[in-house]
Coordinates of C-alpha atoms in Angstrom, one line a residue:
Chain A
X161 CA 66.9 107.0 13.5
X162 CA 69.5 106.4 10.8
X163 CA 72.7 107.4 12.9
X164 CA 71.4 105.4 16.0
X165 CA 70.7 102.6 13.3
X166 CA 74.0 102.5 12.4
X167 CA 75.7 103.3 16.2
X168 CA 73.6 100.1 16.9
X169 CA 75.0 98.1 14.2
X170 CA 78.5 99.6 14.4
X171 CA 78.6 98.3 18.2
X172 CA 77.2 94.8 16.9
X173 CA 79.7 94.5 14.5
X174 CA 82.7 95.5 17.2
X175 CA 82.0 93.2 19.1
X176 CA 81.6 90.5 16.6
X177 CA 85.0 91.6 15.4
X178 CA 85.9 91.6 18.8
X179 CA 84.6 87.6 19.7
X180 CA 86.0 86.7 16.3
X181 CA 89.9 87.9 16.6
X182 CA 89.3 86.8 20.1
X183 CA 88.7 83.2 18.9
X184 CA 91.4 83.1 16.1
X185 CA 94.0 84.6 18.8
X186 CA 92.7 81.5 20.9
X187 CA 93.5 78.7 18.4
X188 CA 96.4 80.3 17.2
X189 CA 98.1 80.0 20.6
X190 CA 97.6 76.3 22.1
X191 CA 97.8 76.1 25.6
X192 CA 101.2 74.6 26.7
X193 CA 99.2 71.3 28.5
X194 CA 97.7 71.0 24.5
X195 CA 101.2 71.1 23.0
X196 CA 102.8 68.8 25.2
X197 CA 100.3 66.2 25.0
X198 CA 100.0 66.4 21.4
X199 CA 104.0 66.2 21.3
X200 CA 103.8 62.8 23.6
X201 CA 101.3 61.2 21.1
X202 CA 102.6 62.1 18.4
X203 CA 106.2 60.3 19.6
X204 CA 103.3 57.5 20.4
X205 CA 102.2 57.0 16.9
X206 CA 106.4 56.8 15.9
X207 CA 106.5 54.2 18.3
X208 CA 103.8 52.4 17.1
X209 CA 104.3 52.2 13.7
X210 CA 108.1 51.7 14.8
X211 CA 106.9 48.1 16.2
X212 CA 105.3 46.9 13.2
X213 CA 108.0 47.6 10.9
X214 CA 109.9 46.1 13.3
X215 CA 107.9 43.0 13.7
X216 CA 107.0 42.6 10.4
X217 CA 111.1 42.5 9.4
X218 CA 111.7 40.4 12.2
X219 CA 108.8 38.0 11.3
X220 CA 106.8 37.4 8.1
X221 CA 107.0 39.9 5.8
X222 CA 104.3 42.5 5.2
X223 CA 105.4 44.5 2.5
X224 CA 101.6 46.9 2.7
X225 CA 102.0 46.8 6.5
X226 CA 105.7 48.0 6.3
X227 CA 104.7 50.7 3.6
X228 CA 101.5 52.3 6.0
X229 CA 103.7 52.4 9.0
X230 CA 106.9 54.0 7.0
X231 CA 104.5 56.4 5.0
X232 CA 103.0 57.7 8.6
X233 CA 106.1 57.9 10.3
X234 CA 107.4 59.9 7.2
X235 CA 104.3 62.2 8.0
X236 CA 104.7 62.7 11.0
X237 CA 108.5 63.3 10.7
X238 CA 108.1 66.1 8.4
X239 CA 104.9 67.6 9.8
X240 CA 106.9 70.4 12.2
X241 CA 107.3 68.4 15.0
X242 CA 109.0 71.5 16.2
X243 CA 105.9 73.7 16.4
X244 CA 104.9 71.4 19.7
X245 CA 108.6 72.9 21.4
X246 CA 107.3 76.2 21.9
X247 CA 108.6 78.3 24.3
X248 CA 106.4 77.6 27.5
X249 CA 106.4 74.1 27.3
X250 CA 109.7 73.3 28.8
X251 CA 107.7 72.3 31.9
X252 CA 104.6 71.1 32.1
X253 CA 102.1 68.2 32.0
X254 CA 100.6 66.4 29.0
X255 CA 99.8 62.8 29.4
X256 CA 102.1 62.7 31.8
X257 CA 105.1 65.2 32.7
X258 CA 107.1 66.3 29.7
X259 CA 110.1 64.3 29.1
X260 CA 112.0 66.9 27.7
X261 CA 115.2 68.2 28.9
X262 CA 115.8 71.8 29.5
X263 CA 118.7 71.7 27.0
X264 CA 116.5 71.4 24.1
X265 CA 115.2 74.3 25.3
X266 CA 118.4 76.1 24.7
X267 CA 119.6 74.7 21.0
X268 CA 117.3 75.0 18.8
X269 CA 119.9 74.6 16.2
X270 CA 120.8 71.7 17.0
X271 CA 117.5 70.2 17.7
X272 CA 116.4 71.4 14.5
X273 CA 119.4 69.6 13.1
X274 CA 118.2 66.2 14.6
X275 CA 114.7 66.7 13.6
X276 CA 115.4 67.3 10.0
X277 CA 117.8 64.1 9.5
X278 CA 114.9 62.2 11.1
X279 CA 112.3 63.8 8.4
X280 CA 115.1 63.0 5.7
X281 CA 115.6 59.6 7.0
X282 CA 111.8 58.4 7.1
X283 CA 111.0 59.9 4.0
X284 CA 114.0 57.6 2.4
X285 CA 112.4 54.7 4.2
X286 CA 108.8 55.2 2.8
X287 CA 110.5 55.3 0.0
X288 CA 112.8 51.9 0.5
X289 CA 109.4 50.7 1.6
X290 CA 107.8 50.7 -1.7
X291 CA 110.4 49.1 -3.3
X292 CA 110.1 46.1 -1.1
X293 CA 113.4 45.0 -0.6
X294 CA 114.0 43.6 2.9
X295 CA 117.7 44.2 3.6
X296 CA 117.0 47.6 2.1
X297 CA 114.3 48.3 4.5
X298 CA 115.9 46.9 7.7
X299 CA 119.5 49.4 6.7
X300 CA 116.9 51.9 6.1
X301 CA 115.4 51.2 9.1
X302 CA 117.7 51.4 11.0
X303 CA 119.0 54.8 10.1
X304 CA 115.8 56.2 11.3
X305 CA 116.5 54.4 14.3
X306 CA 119.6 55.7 15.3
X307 CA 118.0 59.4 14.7
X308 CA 115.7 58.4 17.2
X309 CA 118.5 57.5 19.4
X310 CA 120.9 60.9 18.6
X311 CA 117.7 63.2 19.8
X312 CA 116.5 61.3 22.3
X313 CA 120.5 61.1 24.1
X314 CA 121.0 64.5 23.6
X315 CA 116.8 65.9 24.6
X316 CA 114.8 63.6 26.3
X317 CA 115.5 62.7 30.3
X318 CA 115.5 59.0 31.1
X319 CA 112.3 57.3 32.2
Chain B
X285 CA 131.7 13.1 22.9
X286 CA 130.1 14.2 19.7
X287 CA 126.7 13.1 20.9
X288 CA 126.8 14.5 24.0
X289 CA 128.2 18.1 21.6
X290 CA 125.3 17.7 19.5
X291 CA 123.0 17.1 22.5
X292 CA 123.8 20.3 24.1
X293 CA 124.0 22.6 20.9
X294 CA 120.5 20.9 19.8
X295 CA 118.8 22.4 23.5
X296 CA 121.0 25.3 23.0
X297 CA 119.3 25.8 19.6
X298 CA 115.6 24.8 20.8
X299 CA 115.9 27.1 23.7
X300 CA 116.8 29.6 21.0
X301 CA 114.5 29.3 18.9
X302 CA 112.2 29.2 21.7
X303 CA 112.8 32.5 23.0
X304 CA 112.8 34.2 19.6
X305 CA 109.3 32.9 18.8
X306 CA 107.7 33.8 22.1
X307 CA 110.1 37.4 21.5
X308 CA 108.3 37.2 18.1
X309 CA 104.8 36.6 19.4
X310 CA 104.9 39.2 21.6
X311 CA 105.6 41.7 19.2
X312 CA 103.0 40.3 17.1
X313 CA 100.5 40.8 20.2
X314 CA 100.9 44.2 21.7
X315 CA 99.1 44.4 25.4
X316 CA 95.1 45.6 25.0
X317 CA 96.4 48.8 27.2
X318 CA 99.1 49.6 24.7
X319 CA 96.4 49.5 21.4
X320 CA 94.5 51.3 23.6
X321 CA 96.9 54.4 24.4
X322 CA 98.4 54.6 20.6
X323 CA 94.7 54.4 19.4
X324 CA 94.1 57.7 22.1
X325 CA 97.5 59.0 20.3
X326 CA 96.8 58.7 16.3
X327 CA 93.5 60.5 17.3
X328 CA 94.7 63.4 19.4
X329 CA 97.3 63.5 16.2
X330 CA 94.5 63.8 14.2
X331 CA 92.5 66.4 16.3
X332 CA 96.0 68.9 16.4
X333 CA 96.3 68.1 12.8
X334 CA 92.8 69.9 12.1
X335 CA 93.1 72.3 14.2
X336 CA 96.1 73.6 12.3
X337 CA 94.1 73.3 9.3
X338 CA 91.2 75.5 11.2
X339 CA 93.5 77.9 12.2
X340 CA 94.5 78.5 8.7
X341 CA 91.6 78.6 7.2
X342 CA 90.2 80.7 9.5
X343 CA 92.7 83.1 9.8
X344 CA 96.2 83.6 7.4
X345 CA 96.1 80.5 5.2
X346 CA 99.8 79.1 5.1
X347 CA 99.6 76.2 2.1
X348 CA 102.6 74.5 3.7
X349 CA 100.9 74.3 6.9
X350 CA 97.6 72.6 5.9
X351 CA 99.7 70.8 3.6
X352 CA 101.3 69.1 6.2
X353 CA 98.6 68.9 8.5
X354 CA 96.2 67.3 6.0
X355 CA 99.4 64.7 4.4
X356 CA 99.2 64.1 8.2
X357 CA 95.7 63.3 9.2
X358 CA 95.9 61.2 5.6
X359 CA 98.6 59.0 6.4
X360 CA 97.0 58.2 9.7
X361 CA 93.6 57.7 8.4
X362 CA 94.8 55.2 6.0
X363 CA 97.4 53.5 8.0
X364 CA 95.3 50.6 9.6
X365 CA 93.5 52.3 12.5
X366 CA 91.3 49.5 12.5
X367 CA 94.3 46.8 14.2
X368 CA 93.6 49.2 16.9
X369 CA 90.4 48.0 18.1
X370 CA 91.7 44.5 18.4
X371 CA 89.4 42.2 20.1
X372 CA 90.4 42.4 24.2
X373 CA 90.5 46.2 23.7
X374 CA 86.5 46.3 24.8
X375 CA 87.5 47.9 28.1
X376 CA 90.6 49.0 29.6
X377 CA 92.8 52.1 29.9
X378 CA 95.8 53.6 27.7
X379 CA 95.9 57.2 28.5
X380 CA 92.6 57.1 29.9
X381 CA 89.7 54.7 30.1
X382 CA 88.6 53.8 26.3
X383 CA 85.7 56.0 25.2
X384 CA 85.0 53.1 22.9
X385 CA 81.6 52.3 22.7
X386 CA 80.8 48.2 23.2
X387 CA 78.7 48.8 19.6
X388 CA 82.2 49.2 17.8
X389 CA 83.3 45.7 18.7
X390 CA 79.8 44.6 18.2
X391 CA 79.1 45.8 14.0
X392 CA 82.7 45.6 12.5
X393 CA 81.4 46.0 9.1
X394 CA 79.5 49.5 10.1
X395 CA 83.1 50.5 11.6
X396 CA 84.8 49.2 8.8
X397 CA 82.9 51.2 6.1
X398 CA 83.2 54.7 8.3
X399 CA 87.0 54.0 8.4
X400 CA 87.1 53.4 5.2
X401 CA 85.3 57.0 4.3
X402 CA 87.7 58.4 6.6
X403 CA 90.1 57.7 4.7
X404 CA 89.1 58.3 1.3
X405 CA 88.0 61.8 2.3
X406 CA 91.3 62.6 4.3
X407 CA 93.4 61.8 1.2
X408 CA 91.0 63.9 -0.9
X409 CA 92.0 66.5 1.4
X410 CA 95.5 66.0 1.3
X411 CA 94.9 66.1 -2.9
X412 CA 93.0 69.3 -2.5
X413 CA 95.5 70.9 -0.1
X414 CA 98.6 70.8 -2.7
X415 CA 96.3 72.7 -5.0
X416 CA 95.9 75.0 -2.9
X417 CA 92.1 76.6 -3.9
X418 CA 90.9 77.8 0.2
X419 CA 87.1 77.6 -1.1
X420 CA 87.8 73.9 -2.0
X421 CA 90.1 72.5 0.7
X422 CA 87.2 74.3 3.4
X423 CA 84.7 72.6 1.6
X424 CA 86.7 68.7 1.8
X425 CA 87.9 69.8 5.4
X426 CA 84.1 69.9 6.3
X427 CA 83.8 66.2 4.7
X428 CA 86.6 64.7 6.9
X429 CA 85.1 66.3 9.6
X430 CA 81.5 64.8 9.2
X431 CA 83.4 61.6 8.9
X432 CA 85.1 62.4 12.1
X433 CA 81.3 63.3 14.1
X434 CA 80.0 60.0 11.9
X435 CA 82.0 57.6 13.6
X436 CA 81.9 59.8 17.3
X437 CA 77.8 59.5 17.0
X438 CA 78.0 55.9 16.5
X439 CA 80.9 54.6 18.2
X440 CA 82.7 57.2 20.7
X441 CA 81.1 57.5 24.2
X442 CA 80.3 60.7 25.7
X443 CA 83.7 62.4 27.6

């Protein structure tokens, strides 16, 4: 009664094991549709926040607007963007089919490169942010800008 | 001659000025389709975000990664959602058809106050997360969430 007891429990407890490493395995590995939409919003959010520093410079000043949108582009910038490039989403739709060129694909280096000096860039402009100084913001600004620009010409295929 | 100088620069300038306040105005009033589709975007951000932080917790904890992910969900939480759900934004599609209920636009005080515990508890997580204690940042991931299903009960249509 014991031993079948405990065959009983030891087959319960498999397949518990089982379902459980089953589930991690499952949420450690995305599906590729997952990654590239989360990818595309996340490039939504920079955009977003990207307007309203841009309209806030450009119009009346909004020095707690400007500090929210730099401080969530920052986050974003240094959250490992890279993690949503994993191999198997080189094709592949999220929102929409992934804009992403093959070559990226094929230089992680380099793309790594361009994804660190746009985490290094919006981190210095949450920081300009905070200070408050306009002409300091909009240079700032416009550094993270042209890192946009550098990764986009080189990874993402024109519209 | 200098009249007729002064005459032209003065349209010249009014047609300027013209076309960089309607430029201005229009970045001051994004379309209701494009709130709409970042809105869609910070939240799927948000959704990735926790599920890195699930898929730490629940299997190897990696501080840096729920570090990141909960700096993220933070940022976003307190970044102004709110300017999201502009009035015109009722109906209409971004990504997808809103799954905005009408109530939201209905009871902004009831949306403001869940927003506002959305945020307060992500940035408690992002606080909890640097310490690094996994019994403490499960237990103030499971607040975020419940501010998360809060708002969805009230205010998020059925997919």
């Amino acid at each position: 009664m014991k031993y079948r007891f405990n065959k009983v429990l030891g087959a319960t407890l498999a397949a518990a094991i089982l379902a459980t490493s089953a589930s991690v395995l499952a949420q450690q590995a995305p599906k590729p549709e997952s990654l590239i939409k989360w990818r595309q919003s996340a490039f939504q959010v920079v955009a977003w926040n990207a307007g309203r520093i841009k309209t806030s410079l450009e119009g009346t000043y909004n020095k707690e607007e400007v500090q929210r949108a730099a401080n969530t582009i920052a986050a974003i910038a240094n959250t490992g963007l890279g993690g949503l490039f994993a191999p198997g989403t080189e094709q592949g739709k999220g929102w929409h089919d992934t804009s992403a060129k093959p070559e990226l694909f094929k230089d992680g280096k380099h793309f790594g490169e361009l994804g660190a000096s746009f985490g290094k860039e919006a981190n210095e402009l949450a920081s300009v942010a905070n200070g408050g100084d306009v002409a300091a913001i909009k240079a700032q600004f416009g550094k993270v800008q042209r890192t946009c620009k550098a990764c986009h010409d080189d990874f993402k295929a024109k519209d």
